[in-house]
PDB file of C-alpha atoms in Angstrom:
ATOM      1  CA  UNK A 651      13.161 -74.801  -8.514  1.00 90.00           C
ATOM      2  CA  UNK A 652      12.912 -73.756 -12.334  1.00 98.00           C
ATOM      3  CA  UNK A 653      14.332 -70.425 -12.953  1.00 98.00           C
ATOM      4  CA  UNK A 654      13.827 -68.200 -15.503  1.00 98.00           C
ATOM      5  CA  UNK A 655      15.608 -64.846 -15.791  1.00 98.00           C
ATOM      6  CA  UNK A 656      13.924 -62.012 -17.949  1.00 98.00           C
ATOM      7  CA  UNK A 657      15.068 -59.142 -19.243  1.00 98.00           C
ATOM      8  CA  UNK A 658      13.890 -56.624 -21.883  1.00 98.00           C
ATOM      9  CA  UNK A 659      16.073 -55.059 -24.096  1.00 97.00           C
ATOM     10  CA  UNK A 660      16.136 -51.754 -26.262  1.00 96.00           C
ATOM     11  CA  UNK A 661      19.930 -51.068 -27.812  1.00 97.00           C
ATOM     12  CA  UNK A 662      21.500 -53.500 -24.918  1.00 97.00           C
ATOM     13  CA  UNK A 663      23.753 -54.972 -27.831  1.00 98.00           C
ATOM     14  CA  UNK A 664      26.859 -53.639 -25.781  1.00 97.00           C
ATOM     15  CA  UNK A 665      25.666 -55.008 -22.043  1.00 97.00           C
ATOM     16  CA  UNK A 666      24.051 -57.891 -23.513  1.00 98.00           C
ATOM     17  CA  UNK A 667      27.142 -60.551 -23.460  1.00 98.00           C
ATOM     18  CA  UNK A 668      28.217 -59.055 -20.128  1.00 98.00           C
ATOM     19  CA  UNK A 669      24.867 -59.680 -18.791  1.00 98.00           C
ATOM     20  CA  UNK A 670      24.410 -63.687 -19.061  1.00 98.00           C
ATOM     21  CA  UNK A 671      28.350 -64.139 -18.637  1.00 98.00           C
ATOM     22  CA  UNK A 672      27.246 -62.170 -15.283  1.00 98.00           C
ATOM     23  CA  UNK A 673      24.089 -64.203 -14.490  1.00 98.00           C
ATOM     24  CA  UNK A 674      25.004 -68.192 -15.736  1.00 98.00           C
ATOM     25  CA  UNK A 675      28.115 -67.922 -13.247  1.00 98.00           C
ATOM     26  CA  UNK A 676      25.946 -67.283 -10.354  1.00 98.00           C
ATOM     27  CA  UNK A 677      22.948 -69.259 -11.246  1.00 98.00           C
ATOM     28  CA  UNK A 678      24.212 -71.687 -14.167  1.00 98.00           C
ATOM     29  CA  UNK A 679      20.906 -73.986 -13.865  1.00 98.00           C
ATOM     30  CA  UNK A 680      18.880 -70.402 -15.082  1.00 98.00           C
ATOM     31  CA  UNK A 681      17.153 -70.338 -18.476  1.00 98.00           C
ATOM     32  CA  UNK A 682      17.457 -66.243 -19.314  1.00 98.00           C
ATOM     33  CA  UNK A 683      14.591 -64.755 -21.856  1.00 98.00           C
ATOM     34  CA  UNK A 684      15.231 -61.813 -23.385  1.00 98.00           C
ATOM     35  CA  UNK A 685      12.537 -59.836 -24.910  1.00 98.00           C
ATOM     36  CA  UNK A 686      13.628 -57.199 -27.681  1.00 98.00           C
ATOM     37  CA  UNK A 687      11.832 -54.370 -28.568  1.00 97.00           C
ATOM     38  CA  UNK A 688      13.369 -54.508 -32.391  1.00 97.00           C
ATOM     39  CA  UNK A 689      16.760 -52.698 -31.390  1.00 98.00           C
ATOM     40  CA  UNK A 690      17.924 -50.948 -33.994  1.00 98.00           C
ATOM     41  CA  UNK A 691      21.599 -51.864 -32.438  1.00 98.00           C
ATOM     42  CA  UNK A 692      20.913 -55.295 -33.047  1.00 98.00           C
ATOM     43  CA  UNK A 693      20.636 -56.560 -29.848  1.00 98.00           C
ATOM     44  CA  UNK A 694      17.846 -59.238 -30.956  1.00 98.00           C
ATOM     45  CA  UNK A 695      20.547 -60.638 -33.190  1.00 98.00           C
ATOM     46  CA  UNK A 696      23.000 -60.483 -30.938  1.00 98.00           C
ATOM     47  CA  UNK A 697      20.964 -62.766 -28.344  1.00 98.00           C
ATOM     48  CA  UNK A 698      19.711 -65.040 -31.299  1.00 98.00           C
ATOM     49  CA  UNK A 699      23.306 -66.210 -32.217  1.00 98.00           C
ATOM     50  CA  UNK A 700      23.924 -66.336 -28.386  1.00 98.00           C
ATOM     51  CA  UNK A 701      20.709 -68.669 -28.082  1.00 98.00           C
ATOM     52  CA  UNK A 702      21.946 -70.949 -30.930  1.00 98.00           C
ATOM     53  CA  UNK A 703      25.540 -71.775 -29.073  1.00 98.00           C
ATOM     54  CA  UNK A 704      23.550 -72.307 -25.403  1.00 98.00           C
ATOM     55  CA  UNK A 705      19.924 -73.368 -24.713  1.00 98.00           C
ATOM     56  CA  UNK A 706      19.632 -71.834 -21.824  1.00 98.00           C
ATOM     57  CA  UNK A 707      18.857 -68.371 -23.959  1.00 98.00           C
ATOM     58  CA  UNK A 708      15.258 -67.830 -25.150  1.00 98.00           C
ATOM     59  CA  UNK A 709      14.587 -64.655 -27.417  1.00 98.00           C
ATOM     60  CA  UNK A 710      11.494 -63.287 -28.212  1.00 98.00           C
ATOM     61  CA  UNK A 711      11.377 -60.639 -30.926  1.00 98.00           C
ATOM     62  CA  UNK A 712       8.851 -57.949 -30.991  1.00 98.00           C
ATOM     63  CA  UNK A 713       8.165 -55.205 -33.603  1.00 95.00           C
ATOM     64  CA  UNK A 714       8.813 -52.416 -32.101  1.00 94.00           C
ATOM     65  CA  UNK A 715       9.799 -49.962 -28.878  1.00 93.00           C
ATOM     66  CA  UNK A 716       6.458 -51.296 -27.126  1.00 92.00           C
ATOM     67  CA  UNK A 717       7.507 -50.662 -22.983  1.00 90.00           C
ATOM     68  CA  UNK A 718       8.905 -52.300 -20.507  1.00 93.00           C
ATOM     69  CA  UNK A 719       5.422 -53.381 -19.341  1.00 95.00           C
ATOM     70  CA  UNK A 720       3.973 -54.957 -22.252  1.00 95.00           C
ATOM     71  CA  UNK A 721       7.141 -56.776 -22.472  1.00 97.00           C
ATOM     72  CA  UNK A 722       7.672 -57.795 -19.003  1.00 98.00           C
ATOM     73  CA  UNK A 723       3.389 -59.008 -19.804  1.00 98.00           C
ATOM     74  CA  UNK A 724       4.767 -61.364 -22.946  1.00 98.00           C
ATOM     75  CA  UNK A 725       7.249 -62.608 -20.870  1.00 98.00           C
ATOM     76  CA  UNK A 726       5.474 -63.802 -17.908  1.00 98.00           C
ATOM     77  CA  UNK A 727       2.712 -65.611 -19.726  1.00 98.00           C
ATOM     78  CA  UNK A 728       5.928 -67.177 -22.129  1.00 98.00           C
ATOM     79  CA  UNK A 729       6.725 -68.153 -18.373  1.00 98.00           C
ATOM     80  CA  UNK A 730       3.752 -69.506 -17.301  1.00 98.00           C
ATOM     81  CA  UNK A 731       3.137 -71.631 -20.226  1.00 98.00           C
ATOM     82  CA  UNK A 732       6.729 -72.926 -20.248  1.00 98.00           C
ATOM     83  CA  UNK A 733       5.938 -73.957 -16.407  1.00 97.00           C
ATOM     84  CA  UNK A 734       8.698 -72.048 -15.009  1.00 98.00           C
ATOM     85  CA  UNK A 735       8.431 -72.290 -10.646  1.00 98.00           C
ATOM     86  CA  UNK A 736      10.019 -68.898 -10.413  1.00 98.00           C
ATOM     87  CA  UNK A 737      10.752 -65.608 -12.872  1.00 98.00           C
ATOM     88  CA  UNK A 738      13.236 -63.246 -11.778  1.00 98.00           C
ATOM     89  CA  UNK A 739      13.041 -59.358 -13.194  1.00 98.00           C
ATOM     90  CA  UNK A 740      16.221 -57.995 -14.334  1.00 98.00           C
ATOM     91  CA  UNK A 741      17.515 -54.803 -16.537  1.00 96.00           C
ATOM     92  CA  UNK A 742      20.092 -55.598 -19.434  1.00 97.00           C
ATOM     93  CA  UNK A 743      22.183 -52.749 -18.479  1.00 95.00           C
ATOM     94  CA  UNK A 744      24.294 -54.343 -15.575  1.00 96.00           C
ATOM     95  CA  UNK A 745      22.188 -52.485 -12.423  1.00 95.00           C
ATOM     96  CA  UNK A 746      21.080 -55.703 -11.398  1.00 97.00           C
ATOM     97  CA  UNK A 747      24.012 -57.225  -9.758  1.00 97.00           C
ATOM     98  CA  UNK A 748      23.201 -61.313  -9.590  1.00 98.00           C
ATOM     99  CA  UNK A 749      25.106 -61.850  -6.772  1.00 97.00           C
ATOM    100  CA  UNK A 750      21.978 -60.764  -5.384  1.00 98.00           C
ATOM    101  CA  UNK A 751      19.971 -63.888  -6.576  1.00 98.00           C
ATOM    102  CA  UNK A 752      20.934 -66.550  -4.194  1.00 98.00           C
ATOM    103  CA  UNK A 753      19.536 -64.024  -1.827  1.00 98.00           C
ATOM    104  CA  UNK A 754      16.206 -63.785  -3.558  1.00 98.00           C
ATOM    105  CA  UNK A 755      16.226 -67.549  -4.030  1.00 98.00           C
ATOM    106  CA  UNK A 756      16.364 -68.124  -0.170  1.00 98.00           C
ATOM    107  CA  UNK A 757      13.901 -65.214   0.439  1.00 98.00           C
ATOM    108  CA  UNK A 758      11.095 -67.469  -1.944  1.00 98.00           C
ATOM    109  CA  UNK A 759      11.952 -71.034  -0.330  1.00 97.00           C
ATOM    110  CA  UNK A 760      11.384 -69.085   3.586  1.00 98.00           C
ATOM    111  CA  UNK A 761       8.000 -68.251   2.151  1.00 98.00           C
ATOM    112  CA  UNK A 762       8.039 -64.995   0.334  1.00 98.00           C
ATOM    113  CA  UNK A 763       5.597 -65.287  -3.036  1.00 98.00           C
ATOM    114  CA  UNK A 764       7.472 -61.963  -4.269  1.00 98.00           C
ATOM    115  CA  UNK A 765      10.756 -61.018  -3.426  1.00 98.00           C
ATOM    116  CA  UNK A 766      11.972 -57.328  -4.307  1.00 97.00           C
ATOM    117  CA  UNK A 767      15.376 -55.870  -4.435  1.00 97.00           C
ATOM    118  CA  UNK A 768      15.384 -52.668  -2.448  1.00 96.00           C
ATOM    119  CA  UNK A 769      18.083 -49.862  -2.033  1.00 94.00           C
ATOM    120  CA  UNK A 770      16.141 -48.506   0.550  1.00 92.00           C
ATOM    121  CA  UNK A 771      16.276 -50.811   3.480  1.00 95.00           C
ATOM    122  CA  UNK A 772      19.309 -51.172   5.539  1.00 95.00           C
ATOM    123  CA  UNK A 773      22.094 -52.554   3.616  1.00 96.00           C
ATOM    124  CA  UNK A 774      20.667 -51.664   0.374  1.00 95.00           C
ATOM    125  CA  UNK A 775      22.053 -48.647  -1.428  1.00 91.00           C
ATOM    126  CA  UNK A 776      22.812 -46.716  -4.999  1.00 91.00           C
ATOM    127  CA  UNK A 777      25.875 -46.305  -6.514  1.00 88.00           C
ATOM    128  CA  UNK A 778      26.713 -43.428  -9.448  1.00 84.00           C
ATOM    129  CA  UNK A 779      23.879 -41.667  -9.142  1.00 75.00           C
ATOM    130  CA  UNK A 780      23.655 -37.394  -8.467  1.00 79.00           C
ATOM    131  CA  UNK A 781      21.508 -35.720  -5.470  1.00 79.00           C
ATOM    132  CA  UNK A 782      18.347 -35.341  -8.517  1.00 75.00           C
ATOM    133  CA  UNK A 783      18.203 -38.912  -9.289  1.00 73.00           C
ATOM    134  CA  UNK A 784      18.616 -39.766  -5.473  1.00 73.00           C
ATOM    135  CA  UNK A 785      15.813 -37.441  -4.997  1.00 72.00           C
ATOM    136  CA  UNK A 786      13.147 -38.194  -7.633  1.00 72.00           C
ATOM    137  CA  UNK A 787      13.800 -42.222  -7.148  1.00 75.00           C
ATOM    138  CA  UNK A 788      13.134 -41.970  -3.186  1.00 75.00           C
ATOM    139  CA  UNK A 789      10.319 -39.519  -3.237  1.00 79.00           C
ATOM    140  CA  UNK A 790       8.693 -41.538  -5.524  1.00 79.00           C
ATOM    141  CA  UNK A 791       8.891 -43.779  -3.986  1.00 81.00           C
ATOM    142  CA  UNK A 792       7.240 -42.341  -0.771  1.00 86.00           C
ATOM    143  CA  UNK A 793       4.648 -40.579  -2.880  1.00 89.00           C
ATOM    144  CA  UNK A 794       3.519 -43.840  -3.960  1.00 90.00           C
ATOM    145  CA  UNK A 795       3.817 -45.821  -0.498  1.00 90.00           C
ATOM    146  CA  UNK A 796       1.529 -43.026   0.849  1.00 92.00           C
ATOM    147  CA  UNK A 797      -0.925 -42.671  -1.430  1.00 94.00           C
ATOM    148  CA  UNK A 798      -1.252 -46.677  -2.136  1.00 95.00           C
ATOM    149  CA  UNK A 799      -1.082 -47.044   1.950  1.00 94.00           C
ATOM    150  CA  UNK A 800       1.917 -49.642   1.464  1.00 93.00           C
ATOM    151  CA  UNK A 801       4.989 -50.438   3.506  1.00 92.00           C
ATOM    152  CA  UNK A 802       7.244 -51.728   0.598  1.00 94.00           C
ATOM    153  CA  UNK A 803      10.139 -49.349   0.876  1.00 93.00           C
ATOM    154  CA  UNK A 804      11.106 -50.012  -2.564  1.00 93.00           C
ATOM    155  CA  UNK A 805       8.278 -49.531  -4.953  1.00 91.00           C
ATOM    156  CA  UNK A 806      10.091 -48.475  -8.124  1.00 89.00           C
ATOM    157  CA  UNK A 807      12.623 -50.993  -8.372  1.00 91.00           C
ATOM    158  CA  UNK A 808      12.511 -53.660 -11.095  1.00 94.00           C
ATOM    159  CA  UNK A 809      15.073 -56.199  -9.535  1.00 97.00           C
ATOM    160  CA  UNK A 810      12.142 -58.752  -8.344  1.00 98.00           C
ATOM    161  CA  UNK A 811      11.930 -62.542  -8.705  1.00 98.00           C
ATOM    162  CA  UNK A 812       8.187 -63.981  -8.486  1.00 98.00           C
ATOM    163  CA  UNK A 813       6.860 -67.364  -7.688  1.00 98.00           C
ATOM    164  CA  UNK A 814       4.619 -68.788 -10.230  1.00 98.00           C
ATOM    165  CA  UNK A 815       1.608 -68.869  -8.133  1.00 98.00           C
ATOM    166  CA  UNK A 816       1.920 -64.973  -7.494  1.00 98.00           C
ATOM    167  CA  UNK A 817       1.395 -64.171 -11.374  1.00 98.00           C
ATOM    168  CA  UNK A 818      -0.909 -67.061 -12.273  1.00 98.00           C
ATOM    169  CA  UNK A 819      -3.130 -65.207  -9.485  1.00 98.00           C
ATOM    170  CA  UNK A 820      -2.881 -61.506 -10.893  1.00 97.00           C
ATOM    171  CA  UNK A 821      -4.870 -60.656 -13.788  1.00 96.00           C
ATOM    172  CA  UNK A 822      -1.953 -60.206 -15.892  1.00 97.00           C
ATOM    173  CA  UNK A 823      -3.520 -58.576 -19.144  1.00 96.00           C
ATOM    174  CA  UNK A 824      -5.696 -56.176 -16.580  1.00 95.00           C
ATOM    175  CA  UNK A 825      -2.086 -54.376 -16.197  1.00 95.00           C
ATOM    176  CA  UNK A 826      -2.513 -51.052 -17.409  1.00 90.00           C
ATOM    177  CA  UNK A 827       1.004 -49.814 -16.650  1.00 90.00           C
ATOM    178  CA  UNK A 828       4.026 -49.523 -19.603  1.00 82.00           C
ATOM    179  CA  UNK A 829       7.097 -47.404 -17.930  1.00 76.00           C
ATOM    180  CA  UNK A 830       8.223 -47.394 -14.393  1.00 76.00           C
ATOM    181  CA  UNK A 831       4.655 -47.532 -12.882  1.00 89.00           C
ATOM    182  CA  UNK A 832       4.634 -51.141 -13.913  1.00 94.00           C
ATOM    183  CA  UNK A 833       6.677 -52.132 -10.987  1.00 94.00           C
ATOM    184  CA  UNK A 834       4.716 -50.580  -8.901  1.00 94.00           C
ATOM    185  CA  UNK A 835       1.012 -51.752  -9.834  1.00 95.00           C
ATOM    186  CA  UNK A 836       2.551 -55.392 -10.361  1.00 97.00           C
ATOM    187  CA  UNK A 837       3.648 -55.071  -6.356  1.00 96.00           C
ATOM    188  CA  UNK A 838       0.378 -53.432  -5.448  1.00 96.00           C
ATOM    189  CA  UNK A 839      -1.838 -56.092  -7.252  1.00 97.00           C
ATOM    190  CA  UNK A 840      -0.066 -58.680  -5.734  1.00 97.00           C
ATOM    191  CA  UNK A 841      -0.299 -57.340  -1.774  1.00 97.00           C
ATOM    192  CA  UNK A 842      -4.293 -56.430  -2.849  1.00 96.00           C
ATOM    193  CA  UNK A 843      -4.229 -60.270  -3.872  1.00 96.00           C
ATOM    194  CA  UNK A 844      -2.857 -61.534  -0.168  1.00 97.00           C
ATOM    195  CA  UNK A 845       0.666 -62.455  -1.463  1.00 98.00           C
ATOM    196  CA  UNK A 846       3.497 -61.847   1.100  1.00 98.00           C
ATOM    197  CA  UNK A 847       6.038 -59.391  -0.437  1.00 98.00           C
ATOM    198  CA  UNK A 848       9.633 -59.681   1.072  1.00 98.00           C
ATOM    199  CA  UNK A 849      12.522 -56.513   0.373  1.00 98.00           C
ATOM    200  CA  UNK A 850      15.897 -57.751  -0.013  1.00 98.00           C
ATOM    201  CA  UNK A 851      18.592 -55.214   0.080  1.00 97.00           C
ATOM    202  CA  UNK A 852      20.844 -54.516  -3.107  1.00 97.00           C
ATOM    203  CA  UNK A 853      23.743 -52.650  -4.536  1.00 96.00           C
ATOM    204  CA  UNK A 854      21.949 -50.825  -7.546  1.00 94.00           C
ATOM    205  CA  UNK A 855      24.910 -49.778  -9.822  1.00 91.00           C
ATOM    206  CA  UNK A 856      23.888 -47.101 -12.094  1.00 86.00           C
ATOM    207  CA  UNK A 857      24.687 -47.914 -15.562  1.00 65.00           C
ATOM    208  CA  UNK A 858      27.654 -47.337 -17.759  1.00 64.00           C
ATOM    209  CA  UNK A 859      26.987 -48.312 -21.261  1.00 62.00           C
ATOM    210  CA  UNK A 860      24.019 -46.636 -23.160  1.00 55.00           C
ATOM    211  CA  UNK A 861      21.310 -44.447 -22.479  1.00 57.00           C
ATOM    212  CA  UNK A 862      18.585 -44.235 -19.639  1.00 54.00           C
ATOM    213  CA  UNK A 863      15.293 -45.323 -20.990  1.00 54.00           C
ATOM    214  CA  UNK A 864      13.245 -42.578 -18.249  1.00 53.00           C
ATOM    215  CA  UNK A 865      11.311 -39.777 -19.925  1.00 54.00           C
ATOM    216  CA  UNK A 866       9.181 -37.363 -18.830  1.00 65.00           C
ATOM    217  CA  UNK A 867       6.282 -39.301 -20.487  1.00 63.00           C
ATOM    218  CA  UNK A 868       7.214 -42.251 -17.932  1.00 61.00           C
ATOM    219  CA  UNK A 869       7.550 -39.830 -15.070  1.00 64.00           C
ATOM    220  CA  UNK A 870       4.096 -38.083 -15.828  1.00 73.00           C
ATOM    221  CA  UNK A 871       2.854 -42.000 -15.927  1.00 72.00           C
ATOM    222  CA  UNK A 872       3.919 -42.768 -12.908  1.00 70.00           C
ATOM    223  CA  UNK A 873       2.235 -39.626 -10.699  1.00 79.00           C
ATOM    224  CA  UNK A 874      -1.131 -40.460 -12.249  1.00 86.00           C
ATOM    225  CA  UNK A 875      -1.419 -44.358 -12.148  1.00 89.00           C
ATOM    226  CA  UNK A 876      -0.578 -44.543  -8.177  1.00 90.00           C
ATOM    227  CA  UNK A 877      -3.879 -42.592  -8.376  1.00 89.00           C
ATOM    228  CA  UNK A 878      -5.483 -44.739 -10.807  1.00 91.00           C
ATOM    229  CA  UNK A 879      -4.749 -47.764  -8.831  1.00 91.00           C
ATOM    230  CA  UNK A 880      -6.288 -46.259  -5.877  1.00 91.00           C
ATOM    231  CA  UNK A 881      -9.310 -45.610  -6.537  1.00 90.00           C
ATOM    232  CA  UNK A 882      -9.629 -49.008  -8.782  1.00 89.00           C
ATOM    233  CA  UNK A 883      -8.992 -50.675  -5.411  1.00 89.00           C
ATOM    234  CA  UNK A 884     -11.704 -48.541  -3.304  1.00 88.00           C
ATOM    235  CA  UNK A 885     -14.338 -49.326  -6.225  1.00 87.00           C
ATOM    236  CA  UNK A 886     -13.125 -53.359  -5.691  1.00 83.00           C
ATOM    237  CA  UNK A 887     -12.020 -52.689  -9.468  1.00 82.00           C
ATOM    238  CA  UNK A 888      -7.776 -54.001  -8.733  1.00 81.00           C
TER     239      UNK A 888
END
């Protein structure tokens, strides 16, 4: 199975090196695409020289701060085109522990089309985080689960690996989600489209280097689009 590992970056230049040291020892055969939103830390640099000492890197460069989803968008068609049999979801800032991987990888060859990384599942769990962040992360959670009528325990997380068939299937520029949303209409799309979603449980490590890319514009994205996406899917318009 072809993997490829993506993962967008905004001012990762300090995680970045970590990160692929971190995922080519547990998956060596992975090709890892990172997608920069024109850091002004020079991360796109930084993963350009990396790409020219190992081909297993891929960079693509993008203009601006354009959101996670839009990225994530790029990347999966870059995917698709480049005939990839799996893409794995993962954040630059060290969250996503691979360890996990094999994990995910043995989820997808059982028969799971998407497999999602869940801290809130037995044996999955957070680490660094206060009593707010605890809070706001599982009620969101459960405000999405019952408003979208799902039983995904885990519909905010953005540790996921896909099969190819999964996102040639979705409408993929029909997305209309850019911050933390995006996980969840990608998962919701692909349950409305008959794919089985499987929750693995994870260690999510909160990060240590840099700055949290959640806002209150993300947040306020996020109430409204579970919404949205409910009523697209009564009017057989998801």
């Amino acid at each position: 199975m072809s993997l490829l590992i993506v993962t967008p970056t905004y001012n990762e230049a300090d995680n970045l090196p970590t990160f692929i040291e971190g995922v080519q020892a547990v998956v060596p055969e992975a090709d890892i695409l990172v997608v920069d939103d024109n850091s002004p830390d020079g991360t796109g640099e930084l993963a350009e020289r990396m790409a020219t000492k190992d081909s297993r890197i891929k960079v693509i460069h993008r203009s601006g701060k354009l959101g996670i989803g839009s990225a994530y968008i790029e990347a999966f068609h870059w995917a698709l085109r480049n005939d990839y049999d799996a893409v794995a979801q993962m954040d630059t800032d060290l969250s996503h522990d691979p360890k996990h991987l094999p994990a995910f990888l043995e989820a997808l060859a059982e028969g799971a089309d998407v497999v999602l990384g869940s801290r809130n599942i037995p044996g999955g769990k957070v680490e660094g985080w206060g009593p707010t962040r605890h809070f706001v992360s599982k009620g969101g959670s459960l405000y999405s689960r019952m408003i979208l009528g799902l039983g995904v325990r885990d519909l905010t997380g953005g540790y996921k690996v896909w099969k190819k068939e999964a996102l040639q299937a979705l409408d993929l520029d029909a997305v209309q989600s850019e911050g933390y949303s995006f996980q969840i209409e990608m998962t919701y799309r692909a349950i409305r489209k008959g794919f089985k979603v499987k929750e693995v449980p994870i260690t999510f490590i909160d990060r240590r280097v840099g700055q949290s890319k959640m806002s209150k514009a993300i947040f306020k994205e996020a109430v409204f689009m579970v919404w949205k996406l409910r009523f697209m899917a009564a009017s057989n318009r998801l």
